[in-house]
Amino acid sequence: MILGIGTDLANIERIARTLDRFGDRFRDRVFTEVEQHKAERRKDVAGTYAKRWAAKEACSKALGTGLRMGISWKDMAVSNLRTGQPVMDVTGWAKERLDQMTPEGHEAIIHVTLTDDHPWAQAFVVIEARPIA
């Protein structure tokens, strides 16, 4: 069963300007160390950050809250499997909200997909509840 759906579109150039203007202050406020290491190793640093920004926005929408009610940017973190597939991990208040949404006898699975076509980065998040076997 689908518990939530969220999408977001981010402008890569806007993220690049924000990185130029605020640097580490912006990175440290929004992105986990893992996300920062991933982005800083990529050729398109701003595009990588923009996709993760969009994923966090999309996840907050799928959680039904947007970025309010105590949710922190770092409560949502994008990493990648060895295959390159992005995955979303939630902690803190985002995890509490996910647990509240998940029906008893089910486990929550967060599906995320990322794409970019300069100057745009997009993310789509679906939160699914699967019965525990």
PDB file of N, CA, C and O in Angstrom, residues 9-13 44 47 51 114-122:
ATOM      1  N   LEU A   9      11.423  19.610  -7.844  1.00  0.00           N
ATOM      2  CA  LEU A   9      12.260  20.055  -8.941  1.00  0.00           C
ATOM      3  C   LEU A   9      13.161  21.158  -8.394  1.00  0.00           C
ATOM      4  O   LEU A   9      12.673  22.124  -7.808  1.00  0.00           O
ATOM      5  N   ALA A  10      14.475  20.989  -8.547  1.00  0.00           N
ATOM      6  CA  ALA A  10      15.430  21.977  -8.038  1.00  0.00           C
ATOM      7  C   ALA A  10      16.253  22.538  -9.200  1.00  0.00           C
ATOM      8  O   ALA A  10      16.610  21.808 -10.118  1.00  0.00           O
ATOM      9  N   ASN A  11      16.565  23.811  -9.113  1.00  0.00           N
ATOM     10  CA  ASN A  11      17.387  24.461 -10.122  1.00  0.00           C
ATOM     11  C   ASN A  11      18.858  24.316  -9.733  1.00  0.00           C
ATOM     12  O   ASN A  11      19.282  24.803  -8.683  1.00  0.00           O
ATOM     13  N   ILE A  12      19.628  23.640 -10.561  1.00  0.00           N
ATOM     14  CA  ILE A  12      21.036  23.368 -10.272  1.00  0.00           C
ATOM     15  C   ILE A  12      21.825  24.673 -10.149  1.00  0.00           C
ATOM     16  O   ILE A  12      22.683  24.804  -9.269  1.00  0.00           O
ATOM     17  N   GLU A  13      21.533  25.642 -10.990  1.00  0.00           N
ATOM     18  CA  GLU A  13      22.249  26.918 -10.933  1.00  0.00           C
ATOM     19  C   GLU A  13      21.979  27.657  -9.631  1.00  0.00           C
ATOM     20  O   GLU A  13      22.865  28.301  -9.069  1.00  0.00           O
ATOM     21  N   ASP A  44      30.022  16.965 -11.414  1.00  0.00           N
ATOM     22  CA  ASP A  44      28.952  17.960 -11.295  1.00  0.00           C
ATOM     23  C   ASP A  44      28.538  18.091  -9.826  1.00  0.00           C
ATOM     24  O   ASP A  44      27.523  17.541  -9.405  1.00  0.00           O
ATOM     25  N   GLY A  47      25.095  19.758  -9.284  1.00  0.00           N
ATOM     26  CA  GLY A  47      24.024  18.871  -9.724  1.00  0.00           C
ATOM     27  C   GLY A  47      23.765  17.752  -8.733  1.00  0.00           C
ATOM     28  O   GLY A  47      22.616  17.379  -8.481  1.00  0.00           O
ATOM     29  N   LYS A  51      20.211  17.310  -6.717  1.00  0.00           N
ATOM     30  CA  LYS A  51      19.382  16.087  -6.708  1.00  0.00           C
ATOM     31  C   LYS A  51      19.065  15.671  -5.284  1.00  0.00           C
ATOM     32  O   LYS A  51      17.935  15.262  -4.989  1.00  0.00           O
ATOM     33  N   LEU A 114      16.180   9.747  -8.823  1.00  0.00           N
ATOM     34  CA  LEU A 114      16.763  11.063  -9.070  1.00  0.00           C
ATOM     35  C   LEU A 114      17.113  11.196 -10.547  1.00  0.00           C
ATOM     36  O   LEU A 114      17.515  10.216 -11.176  1.00  0.00           O
ATOM     37  N   THR A 115      16.973  12.404 -11.069  1.00  0.00           N
ATOM     38  CA  THR A 115      17.387  12.666 -12.440  1.00  0.00           C
ATOM     39  C   THR A 115      17.781  14.123 -12.565  1.00  0.00           C
ATOM     40  O   THR A 115      17.406  14.948 -11.727  1.00  0.00           O
ATOM     41  N   ASP A 116      18.570  14.420 -13.586  1.00  0.00           N
ATOM     42  CA  ASP A 116      18.885  15.815 -13.845  1.00  0.00           C
ATOM     43  C   ASP A 116      19.095  16.027 -15.342  1.00  0.00           C
ATOM     44  O   ASP A 116      19.511  15.123 -16.057  1.00  0.00           O
ATOM     45  N   ASP A 117      18.748  17.203 -15.772  1.00  0.00           N
ATOM     46  CA  ASP A 117      18.970  17.680 -17.130  1.00  0.00           C
ATOM     47  C   ASP A 117      19.186  19.178 -16.967  1.00  0.00           C
ATOM     48  O   ASP A 117      18.222  19.926 -16.779  1.00  0.00           O
ATOM     49  N   HIS A 118      20.448  19.573 -16.974  1.00  0.00           N
ATOM     50  CA  HIS A 118      20.805  20.946 -16.630  1.00  0.00           C
ATOM     51  C   HIS A 118      19.891  21.942 -17.320  1.00  0.00           C
ATOM     52  O   HIS A 118      19.650  21.810 -18.515  1.00  0.00           O
ATOM     53  N   PRO A 119      19.308  22.875 -16.592  1.00  0.00           N
ATOM     54  CA  PRO A 119      19.616  23.288 -15.229  1.00  0.00           C
ATOM     55  C   PRO A 119      18.706  22.688 -14.160  1.00  0.00           C
ATOM     56  O   PRO A 119      18.615  23.235 -13.065  1.00  0.00           O
ATOM     57  N   TRP A 120      18.052  21.577 -14.426  1.00  0.00           N
ATOM     58  CA  TRP A 120      17.078  21.037 -13.485  1.00  0.00           C
ATOM     59  C   TRP A 120      17.522  19.707 -12.893  1.00  0.00           C
ATOM     60  O   TRP A 120      18.100  18.872 -13.571  1.00  0.00           O
ATOM     61  N   ALA A 121      17.180  19.513 -11.623  1.00  0.00           N
ATOM     62  CA  ALA A 121      17.342  18.241 -10.925  1.00  0.00           C
ATOM     63  C   ALA A 121      15.979  17.889 -10.353  1.00  0.00           C
ATOM     64  O   ALA A 121      15.273  18.758  -9.842  1.00  0.00           O
ATOM     65  N   GLN A 122      15.617  16.628 -10.445  1.00  0.00           N
ATOM     66  CA  GLN A 122      14.297  16.205  -9.984  1.00  0.00           C
ATOM     67  C   GLN A 122      14.404  14.941  -9.155  1.00  0.00           C
ATOM     68  O   GLN A 122      15.256  14.082  -9.412  1.00  0.00           O
TER      69      GLN A 122
END
